[in-house]
Amino acid sequence: MERQHACRVDDLADGECLRADTNPPVAIYRVNGAFYATADSCSHEEWSLGEEGEVDGFEVTCSLHMARFDVRDGRPLCLPAMRALETYSVEVIDGDVFVAERRTADTPAV
């Protein structure tokens, strides 16, 4: 993935997430002032984490079946999720948040 604009820094308060219409779509999270990006769709079922996910610290919970993931590395934290989310590198430049390089978690299933 080439670097793509995801959002403005001001679009997210701390502890919030949003869906960015990048290609592919990603979920952007702001935790303790830092930004993280994962695949937007839950790895358990097709459901937007950016639009429907709940952020609590470094965890995002999918509201469909309550699967939880670590936003830093995409690893699943509980069933029903068994596969990690893809994660993306994030850069903040002049108030804009960009996503780029895809990183796949080398995390065993739950």
XYZ file of C-alpha atoms in Angstrom:
110
model
C 0.000 0.000 0.000
C 1.306 3.432 -0.863
C 0.915 6.089 1.781
C -2.727 7.176 1.915
C -4.464 9.972 3.777
C -6.706 8.526 6.504
C -7.956 11.527 8.496
C -6.972 14.718 10.284
C -5.552 14.519 13.802
C -8.498 16.601 15.015
C -11.004 14.064 13.620
C -10.348 11.728 16.569
C -10.408 12.384 20.295
C -8.360 10.132 22.524
C -10.068 6.742 22.914
C -12.000 7.003 19.649
C -11.844 5.179 16.331
C -13.074 5.801 12.819
C -13.240 4.076 9.455
C -10.950 5.566 6.817
C -11.962 5.094 3.198
C -8.505 4.083 2.074
C -7.828 1.157 -0.250
C -8.329 -1.187 1.554
C -10.441 0.475 4.276
C -8.724 0.731 7.658
C -9.809 1.524 11.197
C -7.840 4.350 12.826
C -7.539 4.481 16.622
C -6.225 7.224 18.894
C -4.900 5.916 22.220
C -2.905 8.064 24.656
C -2.306 10.561 21.862
C -0.802 7.967 19.478
C -2.443 6.666 16.303
C -2.811 3.021 15.258
C -4.355 1.389 12.189
C -5.797 -2.067 11.550
C -7.932 -3.647 8.870
C -11.406 -2.191 9.243
C -13.212 -5.533 9.111
C -13.212 -7.871 12.082
C -11.314 -11.065 11.237
C -14.161 -13.137 12.699
C -16.928 -11.699 10.552
C -17.342 -8.840 8.088
C -18.085 -5.939 10.490
C -16.585 -2.453 10.602
C -14.376 -1.883 13.626
C -13.911 1.790 12.747
C -17.642 2.492 12.642
C -18.956 0.000 15.195
C -15.955 -0.847 17.406
C -15.556 0.207 21.032
C -12.086 1.290 22.173
C -10.888 0.678 25.733
C -7.194 1.372 26.155
C -5.331 -0.600 23.500
C -8.275 -2.938 22.884
C -11.031 -2.650 20.310
C -14.180 -4.727 20.716
C -16.250 -5.728 17.718
C -19.857 -4.956 18.586
C -21.221 -7.854 16.503
C -19.916 -10.826 18.531
C -17.696 -9.107 21.130
C -14.363 -10.270 19.678
C -11.491 -8.161 21.035
C -8.189 -7.190 19.413
C -5.054 -5.301 20.421
C -4.878 -2.223 18.156
C -1.056 -2.158 18.369
C -0.425 -5.507 16.720
C -3.862 -6.808 15.663
C -3.710 -9.950 17.803
C -7.019 -11.473 18.880
C -7.618 -11.312 22.626
C -10.649 -13.573 22.937
C -12.964 -15.870 21.040
C -14.717 -15.879 18.656
C -11.784 -14.166 16.899
C -8.988 -16.566 16.036
C -7.050 -14.618 13.401
C -5.099 -11.421 13.870
C -6.076 -8.220 12.089
C -3.687 -6.784 9.559
C -2.038 -3.650 10.898
C -0.588 -0.668 9.064
C 2.155 1.807 9.784
C 0.906 5.280 10.681
C 2.546 8.659 10.082
C 1.315 12.024 11.340
C 2.446 14.911 9.125
C 1.309 18.511 9.644
C -1.929 17.490 11.356
C -2.793 14.742 8.860
C -2.805 11.009 9.601
C -1.482 8.713 6.869
C -1.374 4.926 6.670
C 1.101 2.946 4.612
C 3.010 -0.274 4.967
C 0.906 -3.298 5.846
C 2.194 -5.419 8.708
C 0.804 -8.874 9.344
C 0.888 -10.038 12.946
C 2.783 -13.244 13.599
C 0.415 -14.073 16.392
C -0.914 -17.566 17.135
C -4.649 -18.129 17.255
C -6.460 -17.745 20.560
